[in-house]
Every structure is written in structure tokens, then in C-alpha cells.
Coordinates of C-alpha atoms and ligand atoms in Angstrom, one line a residue:
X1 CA 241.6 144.8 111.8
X2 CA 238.2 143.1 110.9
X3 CA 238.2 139.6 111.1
X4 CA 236.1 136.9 110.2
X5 CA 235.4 133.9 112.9
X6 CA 234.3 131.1 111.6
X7 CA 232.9 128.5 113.8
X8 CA 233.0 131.7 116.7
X9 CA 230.4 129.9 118.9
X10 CA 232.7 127.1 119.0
X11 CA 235.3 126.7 122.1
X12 CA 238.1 127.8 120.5
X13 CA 236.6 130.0 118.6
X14 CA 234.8 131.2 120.7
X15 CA 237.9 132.3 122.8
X16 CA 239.9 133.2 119.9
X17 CA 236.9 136.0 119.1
X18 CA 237.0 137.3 122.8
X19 CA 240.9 137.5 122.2
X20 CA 240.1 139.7 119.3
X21 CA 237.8 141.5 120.5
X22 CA 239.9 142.6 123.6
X23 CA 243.1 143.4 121.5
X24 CA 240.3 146.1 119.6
X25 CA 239.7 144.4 116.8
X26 CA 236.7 144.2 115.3
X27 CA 235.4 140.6 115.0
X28 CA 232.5 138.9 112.4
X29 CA 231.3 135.2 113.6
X30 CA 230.0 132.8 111.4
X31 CA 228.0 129.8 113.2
X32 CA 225.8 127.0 112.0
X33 CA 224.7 126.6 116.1
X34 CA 225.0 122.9 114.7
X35 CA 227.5 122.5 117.8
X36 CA 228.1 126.0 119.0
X37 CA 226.9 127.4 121.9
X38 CA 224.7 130.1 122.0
X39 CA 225.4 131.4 125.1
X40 CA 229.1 132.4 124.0
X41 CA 227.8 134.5 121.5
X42 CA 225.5 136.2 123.4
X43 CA 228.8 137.0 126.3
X44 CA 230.6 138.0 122.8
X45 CA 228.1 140.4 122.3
X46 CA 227.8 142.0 125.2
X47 CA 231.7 142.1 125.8
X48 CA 232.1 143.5 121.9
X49 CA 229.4 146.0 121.8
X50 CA 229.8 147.5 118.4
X51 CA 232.4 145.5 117.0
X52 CA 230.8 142.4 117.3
X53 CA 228.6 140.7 114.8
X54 CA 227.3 137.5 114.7
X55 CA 225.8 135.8 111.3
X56 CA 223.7 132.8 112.2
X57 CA 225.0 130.6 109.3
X58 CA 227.0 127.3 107.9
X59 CA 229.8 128.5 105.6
X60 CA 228.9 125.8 103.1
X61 CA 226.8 128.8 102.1
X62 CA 229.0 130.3 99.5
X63 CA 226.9 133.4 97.9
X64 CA 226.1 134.3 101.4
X65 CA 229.4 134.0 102.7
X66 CA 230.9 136.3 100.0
X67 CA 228.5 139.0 101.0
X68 CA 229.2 138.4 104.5
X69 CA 232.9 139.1 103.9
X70 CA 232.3 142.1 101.4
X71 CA 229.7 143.8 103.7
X72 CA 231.8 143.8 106.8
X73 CA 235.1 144.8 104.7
X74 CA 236.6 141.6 106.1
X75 CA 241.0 141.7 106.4
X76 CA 241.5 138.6 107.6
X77 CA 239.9 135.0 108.0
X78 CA 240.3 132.5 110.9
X79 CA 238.6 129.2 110.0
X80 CA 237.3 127.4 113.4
X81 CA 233.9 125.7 111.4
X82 CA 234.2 122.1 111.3
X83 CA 233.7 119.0 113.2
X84 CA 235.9 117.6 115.4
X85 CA 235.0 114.2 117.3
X86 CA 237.6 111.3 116.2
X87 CA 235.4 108.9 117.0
X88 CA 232.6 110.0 115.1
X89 CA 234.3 110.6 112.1
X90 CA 234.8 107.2 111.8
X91 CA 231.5 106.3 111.9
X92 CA 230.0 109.3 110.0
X93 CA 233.1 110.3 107.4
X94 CA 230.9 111.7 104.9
X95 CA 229.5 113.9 107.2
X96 CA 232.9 114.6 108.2
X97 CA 234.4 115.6 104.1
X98 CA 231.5 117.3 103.8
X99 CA 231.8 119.7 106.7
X100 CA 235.2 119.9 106.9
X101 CA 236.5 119.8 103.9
X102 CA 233.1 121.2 101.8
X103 CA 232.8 124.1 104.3
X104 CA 236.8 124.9 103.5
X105 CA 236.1 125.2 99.7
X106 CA 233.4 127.0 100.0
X107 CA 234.8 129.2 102.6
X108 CA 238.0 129.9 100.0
X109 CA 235.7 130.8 97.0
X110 CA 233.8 132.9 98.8
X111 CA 237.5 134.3 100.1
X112 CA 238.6 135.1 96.5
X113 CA 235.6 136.5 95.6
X114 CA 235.6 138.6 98.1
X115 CA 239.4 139.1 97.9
X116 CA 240.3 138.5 100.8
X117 CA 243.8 137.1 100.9
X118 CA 244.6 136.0 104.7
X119 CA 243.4 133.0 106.9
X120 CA 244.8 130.8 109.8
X121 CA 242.7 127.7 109.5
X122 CA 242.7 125.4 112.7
X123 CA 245.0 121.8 111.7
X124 CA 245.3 118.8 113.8
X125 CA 248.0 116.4 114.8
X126 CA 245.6 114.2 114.1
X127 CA 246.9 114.4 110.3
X128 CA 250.2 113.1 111.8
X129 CA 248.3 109.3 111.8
X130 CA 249.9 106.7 114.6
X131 CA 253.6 108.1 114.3
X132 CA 256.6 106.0 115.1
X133 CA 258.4 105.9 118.0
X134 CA 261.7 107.8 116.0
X135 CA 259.3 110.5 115.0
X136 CA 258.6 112.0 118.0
X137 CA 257.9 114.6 119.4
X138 CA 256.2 115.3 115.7
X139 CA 258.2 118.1 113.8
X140 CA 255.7 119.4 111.2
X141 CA 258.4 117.9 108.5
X142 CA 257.0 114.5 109.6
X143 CA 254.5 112.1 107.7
X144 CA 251.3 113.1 107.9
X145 CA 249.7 110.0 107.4
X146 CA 246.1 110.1 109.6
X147 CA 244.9 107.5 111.0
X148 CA 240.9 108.5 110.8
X149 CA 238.4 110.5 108.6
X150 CA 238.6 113.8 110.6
X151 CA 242.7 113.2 110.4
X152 CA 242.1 113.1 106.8
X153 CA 240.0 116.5 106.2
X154 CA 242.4 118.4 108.4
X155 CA 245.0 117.2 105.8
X156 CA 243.3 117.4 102.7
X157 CA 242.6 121.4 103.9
X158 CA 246.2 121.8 104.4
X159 CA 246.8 120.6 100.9
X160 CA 244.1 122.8 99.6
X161 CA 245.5 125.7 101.4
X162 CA 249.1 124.8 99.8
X163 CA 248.0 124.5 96.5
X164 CA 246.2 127.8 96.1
X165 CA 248.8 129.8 98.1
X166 CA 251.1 128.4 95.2
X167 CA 248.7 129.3 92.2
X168 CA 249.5 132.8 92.2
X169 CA 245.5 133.5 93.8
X170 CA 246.9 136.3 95.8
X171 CA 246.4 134.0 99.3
X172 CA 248.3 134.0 102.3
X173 CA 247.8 130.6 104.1
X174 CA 248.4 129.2 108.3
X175 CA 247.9 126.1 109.2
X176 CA 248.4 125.6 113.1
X177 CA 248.3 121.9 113.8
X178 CA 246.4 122.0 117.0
X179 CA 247.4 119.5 120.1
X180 CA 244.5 118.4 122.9
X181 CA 243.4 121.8 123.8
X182 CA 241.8 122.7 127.2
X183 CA 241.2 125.0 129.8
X184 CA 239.1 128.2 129.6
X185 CA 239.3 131.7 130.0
X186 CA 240.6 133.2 133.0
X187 CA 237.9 135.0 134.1
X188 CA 235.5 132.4 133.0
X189 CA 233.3 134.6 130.6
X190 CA 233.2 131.2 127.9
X191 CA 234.8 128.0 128.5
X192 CA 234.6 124.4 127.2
X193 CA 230.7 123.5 126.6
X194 CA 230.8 120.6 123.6
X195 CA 227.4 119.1 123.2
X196 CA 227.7 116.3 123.4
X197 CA 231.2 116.5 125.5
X198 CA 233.7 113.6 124.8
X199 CA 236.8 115.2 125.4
X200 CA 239.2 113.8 128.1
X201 CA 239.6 116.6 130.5
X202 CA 235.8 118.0 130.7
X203 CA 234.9 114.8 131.1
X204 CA 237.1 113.6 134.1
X205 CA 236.4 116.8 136.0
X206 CA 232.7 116.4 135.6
X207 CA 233.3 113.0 137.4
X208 CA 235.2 115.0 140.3
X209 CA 231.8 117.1 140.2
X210 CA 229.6 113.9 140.3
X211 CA 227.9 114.5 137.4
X212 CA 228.9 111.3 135.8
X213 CA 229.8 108.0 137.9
X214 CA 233.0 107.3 136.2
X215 CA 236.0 107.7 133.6
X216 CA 236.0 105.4 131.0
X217 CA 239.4 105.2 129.9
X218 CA 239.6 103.5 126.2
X219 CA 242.1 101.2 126.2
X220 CA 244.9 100.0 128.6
X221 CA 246.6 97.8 126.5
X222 CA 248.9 100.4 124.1
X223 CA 252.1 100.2 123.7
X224 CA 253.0 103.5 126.3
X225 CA 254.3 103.0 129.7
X226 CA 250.8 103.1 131.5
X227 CA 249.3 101.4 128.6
X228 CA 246.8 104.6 127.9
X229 CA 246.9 106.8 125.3
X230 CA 249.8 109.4 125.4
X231 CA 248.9 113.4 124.5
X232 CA 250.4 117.0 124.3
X233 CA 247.8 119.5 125.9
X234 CA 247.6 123.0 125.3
X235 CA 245.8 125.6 127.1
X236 CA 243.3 127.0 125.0
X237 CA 244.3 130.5 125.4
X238 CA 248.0 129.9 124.5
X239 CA 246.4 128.5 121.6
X240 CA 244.6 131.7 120.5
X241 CA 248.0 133.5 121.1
X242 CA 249.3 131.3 118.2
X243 CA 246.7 132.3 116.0
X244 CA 247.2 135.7 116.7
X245 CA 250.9 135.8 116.7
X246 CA 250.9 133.7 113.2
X247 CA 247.8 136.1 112.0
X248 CA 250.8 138.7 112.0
X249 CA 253.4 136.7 110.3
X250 CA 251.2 136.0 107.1
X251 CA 252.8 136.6 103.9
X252 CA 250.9 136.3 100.4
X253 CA 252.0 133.4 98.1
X254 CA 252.8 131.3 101.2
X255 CA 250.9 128.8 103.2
X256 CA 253.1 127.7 106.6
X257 CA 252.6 125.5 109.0
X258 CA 253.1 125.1 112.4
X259 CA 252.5 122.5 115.8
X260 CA 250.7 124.2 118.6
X261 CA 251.7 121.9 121.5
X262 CA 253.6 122.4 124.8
X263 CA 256.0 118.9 123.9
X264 CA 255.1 117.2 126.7
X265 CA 253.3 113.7 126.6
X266 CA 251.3 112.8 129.0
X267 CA 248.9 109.4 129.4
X268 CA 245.4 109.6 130.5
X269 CA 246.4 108.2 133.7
X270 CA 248.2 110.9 134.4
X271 CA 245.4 113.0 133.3
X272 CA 243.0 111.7 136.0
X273 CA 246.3 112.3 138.5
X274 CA 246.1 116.0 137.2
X275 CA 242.4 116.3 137.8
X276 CA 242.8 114.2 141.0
X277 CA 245.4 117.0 142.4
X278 CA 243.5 120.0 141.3
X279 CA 239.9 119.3 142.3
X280 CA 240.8 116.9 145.6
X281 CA 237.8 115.1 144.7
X282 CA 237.7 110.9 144.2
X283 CA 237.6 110.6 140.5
X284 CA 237.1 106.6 139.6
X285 CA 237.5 105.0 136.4
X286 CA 236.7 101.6 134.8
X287 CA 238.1 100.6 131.5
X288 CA 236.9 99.7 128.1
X289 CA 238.4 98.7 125.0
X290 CA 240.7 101.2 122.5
X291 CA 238.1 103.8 121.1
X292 CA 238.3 103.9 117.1
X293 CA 240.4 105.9 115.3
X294 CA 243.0 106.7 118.3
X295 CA 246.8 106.4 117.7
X296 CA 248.6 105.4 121.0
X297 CA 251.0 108.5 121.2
X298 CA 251.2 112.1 119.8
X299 CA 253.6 114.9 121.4
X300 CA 254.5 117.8 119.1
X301 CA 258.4 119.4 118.7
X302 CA 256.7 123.2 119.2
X303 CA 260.5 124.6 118.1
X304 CA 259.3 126.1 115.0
X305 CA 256.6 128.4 116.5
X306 CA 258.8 129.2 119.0
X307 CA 261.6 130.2 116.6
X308 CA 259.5 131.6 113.9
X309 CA 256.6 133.6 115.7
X310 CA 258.6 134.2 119.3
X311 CA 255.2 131.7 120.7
X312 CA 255.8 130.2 124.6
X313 CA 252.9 128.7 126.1
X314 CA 251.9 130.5 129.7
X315 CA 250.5 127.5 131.1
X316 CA 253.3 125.2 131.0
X317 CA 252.3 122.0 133.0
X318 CA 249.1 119.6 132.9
X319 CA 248.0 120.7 136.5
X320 CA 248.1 124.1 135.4
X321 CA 246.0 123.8 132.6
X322 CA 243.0 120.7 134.1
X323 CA 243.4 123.6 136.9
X324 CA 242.0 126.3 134.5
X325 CA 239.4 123.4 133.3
X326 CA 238.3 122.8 136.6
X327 CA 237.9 126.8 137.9
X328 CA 235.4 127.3 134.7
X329 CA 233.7 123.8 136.0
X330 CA 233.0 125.3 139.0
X331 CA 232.2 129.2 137.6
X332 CA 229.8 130.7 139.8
X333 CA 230.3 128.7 142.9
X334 CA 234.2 130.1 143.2
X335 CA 235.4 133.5 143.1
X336 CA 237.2 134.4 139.5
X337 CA 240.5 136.1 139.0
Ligands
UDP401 N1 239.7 109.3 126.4 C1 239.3 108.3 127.3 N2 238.0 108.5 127.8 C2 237.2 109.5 127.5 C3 237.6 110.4 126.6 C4 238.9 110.3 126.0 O1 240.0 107.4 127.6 O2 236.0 109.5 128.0 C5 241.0 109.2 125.8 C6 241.0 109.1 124.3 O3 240.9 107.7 124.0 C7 242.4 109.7 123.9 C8 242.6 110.8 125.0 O4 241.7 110.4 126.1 O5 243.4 108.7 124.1 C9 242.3 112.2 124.5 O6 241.0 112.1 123.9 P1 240.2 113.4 123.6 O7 238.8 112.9 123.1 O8 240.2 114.3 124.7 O9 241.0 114.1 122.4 P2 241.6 113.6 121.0 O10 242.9 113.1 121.3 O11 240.6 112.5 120.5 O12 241.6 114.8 120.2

């Protein structure tokens, strides 16, 4: 197939397009290089060869975009481009709708005009809000209620995405609700590079490297055994298997949904356990208050994929996955599998 990547630079897409690529498919990226990086397009290049092409450009771009999709004979769109810090969302929503949510109509026109009738776009569990404790693990029949401006993009695309699967456009529609993803490629040809990085994982390791002093966990007084903040993490290349396993499940006229998580919850404390045990390197944290925008707990039911697309996630514990994290930290200075 020919697929189009948006937000390819990105780390998941990033690793989605090198999944593509390797399965022999030829792969276009889209990429502002707002936040991408660079240097994973340039390793998608070289791995691709010929089926690789990269268009140095934001999808808000609609005209463009069209022709993009025309001139490559495009099958198939996975939507990546957006951005994807909590925190800043709250302080910067517009930013946020406009990105998010203006880059996802744009990218849709330019779709129909094109006709092109197939995308997986990347959800959140963010648009599940601060869930009770009787709704969890989340099943994606639960309110989605979010609880911050990036929540509410992811959700308003899903809506989008319903709406014009149901409008007789000839559209078939994904949503994949994405947990806290992590981890990197196994041979480390791309991993996790946000700039800037404010992601749990990344961010504890680089304290086992000694690039940063300390972990400043946000918030110790929710309502969760440990009192931190309770996730469900997902290696990033099980996550690319979804996409590629609901890629192949698409039918026109219908728009599904489903939770990419392992169901597991697990606090930050015991995320600085995890990176304690895999790098054996003194990790120390100090403690601030609750960063905005975070709901205390969030663990998906990952039934439904399982049932419906056959998915099962190959790394199945936290020290498997911050152990994946932590190899790509230290690429170059280990040996790779
Ligand atoms: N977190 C933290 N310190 C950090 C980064 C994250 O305590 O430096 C917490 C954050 O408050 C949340 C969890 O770790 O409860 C996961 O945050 P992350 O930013 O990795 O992912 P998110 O859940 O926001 O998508």
C-alpha cells in the first residue's frame, strides 16, 4: 500500500513509518519540523530508499495536502500531526484547537478531495477526563468527558471522524485511544526525542544518566494508593502494531474505536522503581504540586482490540518497556539487538 504519515518525524510516527516501511509498504511523511525531529527522517530515508518520501510541511495546508495525496496515489492515511503536551494545552488551548483540531479538517478535506477514504487517526485517554473509580479500567463505552484542552481536540476529532463516516462521504474512520506510550525501537534506529521532553519515562532515565539532578514528581497528594498519578503504558511498537492491525480492519461508512493500553495501572512511584531496576542507577526525586490538567488515574479495558483485531501487546510489564527506554538512552554506548 501507499500510505500517508502525518506527523512521521514525530515519535510515534516516526516508528509507525519505519513499521511500514519494513512490512514493504511504501510510506509519504508529512511534517511541520515544528516538533519533529529531523534526524528520524533522515534514518527513514536511508532505511526506505525508494519508497520513502518526505514533504516538509504542516497539514493545515489544505491545497498542498490534496496534491500531496493525489501525486503519491495515496490508499490510506495515518494522522500522527498534532500537539500533545497536557500541560501546555492548558496554557496555550488555542494553539492547541488550532493544531489539533484545524490540522484534522484540513487534513479530511484534503482526504475527500483527493478521495481517499481510509485513516487511523491517533486518540487519547485523555478524552476519558478524571474517570470514576467504577469506570475503570476505561472501556471505550465510557464517558469521555476530558479534563484539559488537548483531551478536548482528541475528542472533538473523534466526533468529526464519526460524523463524516456517517454522512455517506465514502470514509472509513479508526480512532485508537492511545495510553502513555514509551520505549523505542529495538534496534535503536529512532526512539523517543521530544523537544522539549516532559514525558515521565524519558525524563526519569535521563536522571539515572545524570543529565538532570532530579524527578519532579507532580503531586503526592491523589487519591491512589502511593498518592501519584496512576497510568497504563504501552510500548510504542505494540502501539504501531494496533495501527497496522486496525489499518486492515477498516470498513467504509464506519468509524470504530478502540483503547491501546496494556490494563495495567501503574503510579509514578512505581515508575521510578521500574527505571530504578532497569538502569541500577540512583534516580532521586523531590516533589511539587499536581501539574494542570492531570486526572489522578487512567488504565484502559484493552478487551476490544484484543477481541476485534486479534492485538496482544509483546512487552507486557513496565520493566520491560522503561527497559526498551533506557537501551535507546544509552544507544551507542551498548551493543543493540
Ligand atoms: N509526571 C511527573 N513528573 C514529570 C513528568 C510527568 O510527575 O516530570 C507525571 C505526570 O504528572 C503524570 C504522569 O507522570 O501523572 C505521566 O505523565 P506524562 O507527561 O508522561 O504523560 P501524560 O499522562 O501527561 O500523557
Amino acid at each position: 500500500m501507499r500510505l500517508l504519515v502525518t506527523g512521521g518525524a514525530g515519535y510515534i510516527g516516526s516508528h509507525a513509518a519505519l513499521a511500514l516501511l519494513e512490512a514493504g509498504h511504501t510510506v509519504v511523511v508529512v511534517d511541520s519540523l515544528e516538533r519533529g525531529c529531523r534526524a528520524s527522517i533522515a534514518t527513514l530515508g536511508s532505511l526506505g530508499g525508494g519508497r520513502f518520501h518526505f514533504e516538509e510541511m504542516d497539514v493545515r495546508e489544505t491545497a498542498k495536502l490534496t496534491s500531496v495525496l493525489r501525486d503519491h496515489a495515496i490508499d490510506a492515511v495515518l494522522h500522527f500531526a498534532a500537539l500533545a503536551y497536557v500541560g501546555e494545552s492548558v496554557t496555550e488551548p488555542l494553539r492547541y484547537y488550532d493544531c489539533n483540531v484545524g490540522g484534522g479538517i484540513s487534513l479530511l478535506r484534503a482526504m475527500v478531495d483527493a478521495k481517499i477514504s481510509r485513516i487511523i487517526f491517533s486518540s487519547s485517554c485523555a478524552t476519558y477526563g478524571a474517570p470514576t473509580a467504577a469506570q475503570l479500567p476505561l472501556r471505550e463505552d465510557a464517558p469521555q468527558v476530558p479534563v484539559n484542552p488537548y483531551g478536548d481536540t482528541k475528542l472533538v476529532m473523534e466526533g468529526l471522524l464519526r460524523s463524516a463516516c456517517a454522512s455517506g462521504t465514502p470514509l472509513a474512520a479508526a480512532a485508537l485511544r492511545y495510553f502513555n506510550v514509551a520505549g523505542a525501537d529495538a534496534q535503536c534506529r529512532i526512539g523517543e526525542q521530544h523537544q522539549p521532553e516532559t514525558h515521565l519515562i524519558p525524563i526519569t532515565l535521563e536522571v539515572a544518566l545524570g543529565r538532570r539532578s532530579a524527578l519532579t514528581i507532580f503531586g503526592d497528594d491523589y487519591p491512589t494508593q502511593d498518592g501519584t498519578c496512576i497510568r497504563d503504558y504501552v510500548h510504542v511498537s505494540d502501539l504501531v502494531d494496533a495501527h497496522l492491525a486496525a489499518l486492515a480492519a477498516l470498513e467504509i461508512g464506519q468509524c470504530k474505536a478502540w483503547n491501546v493500553g496494556l490494563g495495567c495501572g501503574h503510579s509514578v512511584r512505581d515508575v521510578v522503581e521500574s527505571c530504578r531496576r532497569v538502569s541500577a542507577r540512583r534516580i532521586d526525586v523531590q516533589f511539587a504540586p499536581r501539574r494542570a490538567g492531570d486526572p489522578a488515574v487512567l488504565y484502559a479495558d484493552p478487551s476490544a482490540i484484543k477481541r476485534d483485531l486479534g492485538w496482544h501487546a509483546k512487552f507486557s510489564s513496565l520493566d520491560a518497556i522503561t527497559a526498551s527506554a533506557w537501551k535507546w538512552m544509552n544507544r551507542g554506548s551498548v551493543p543493540t539487538a
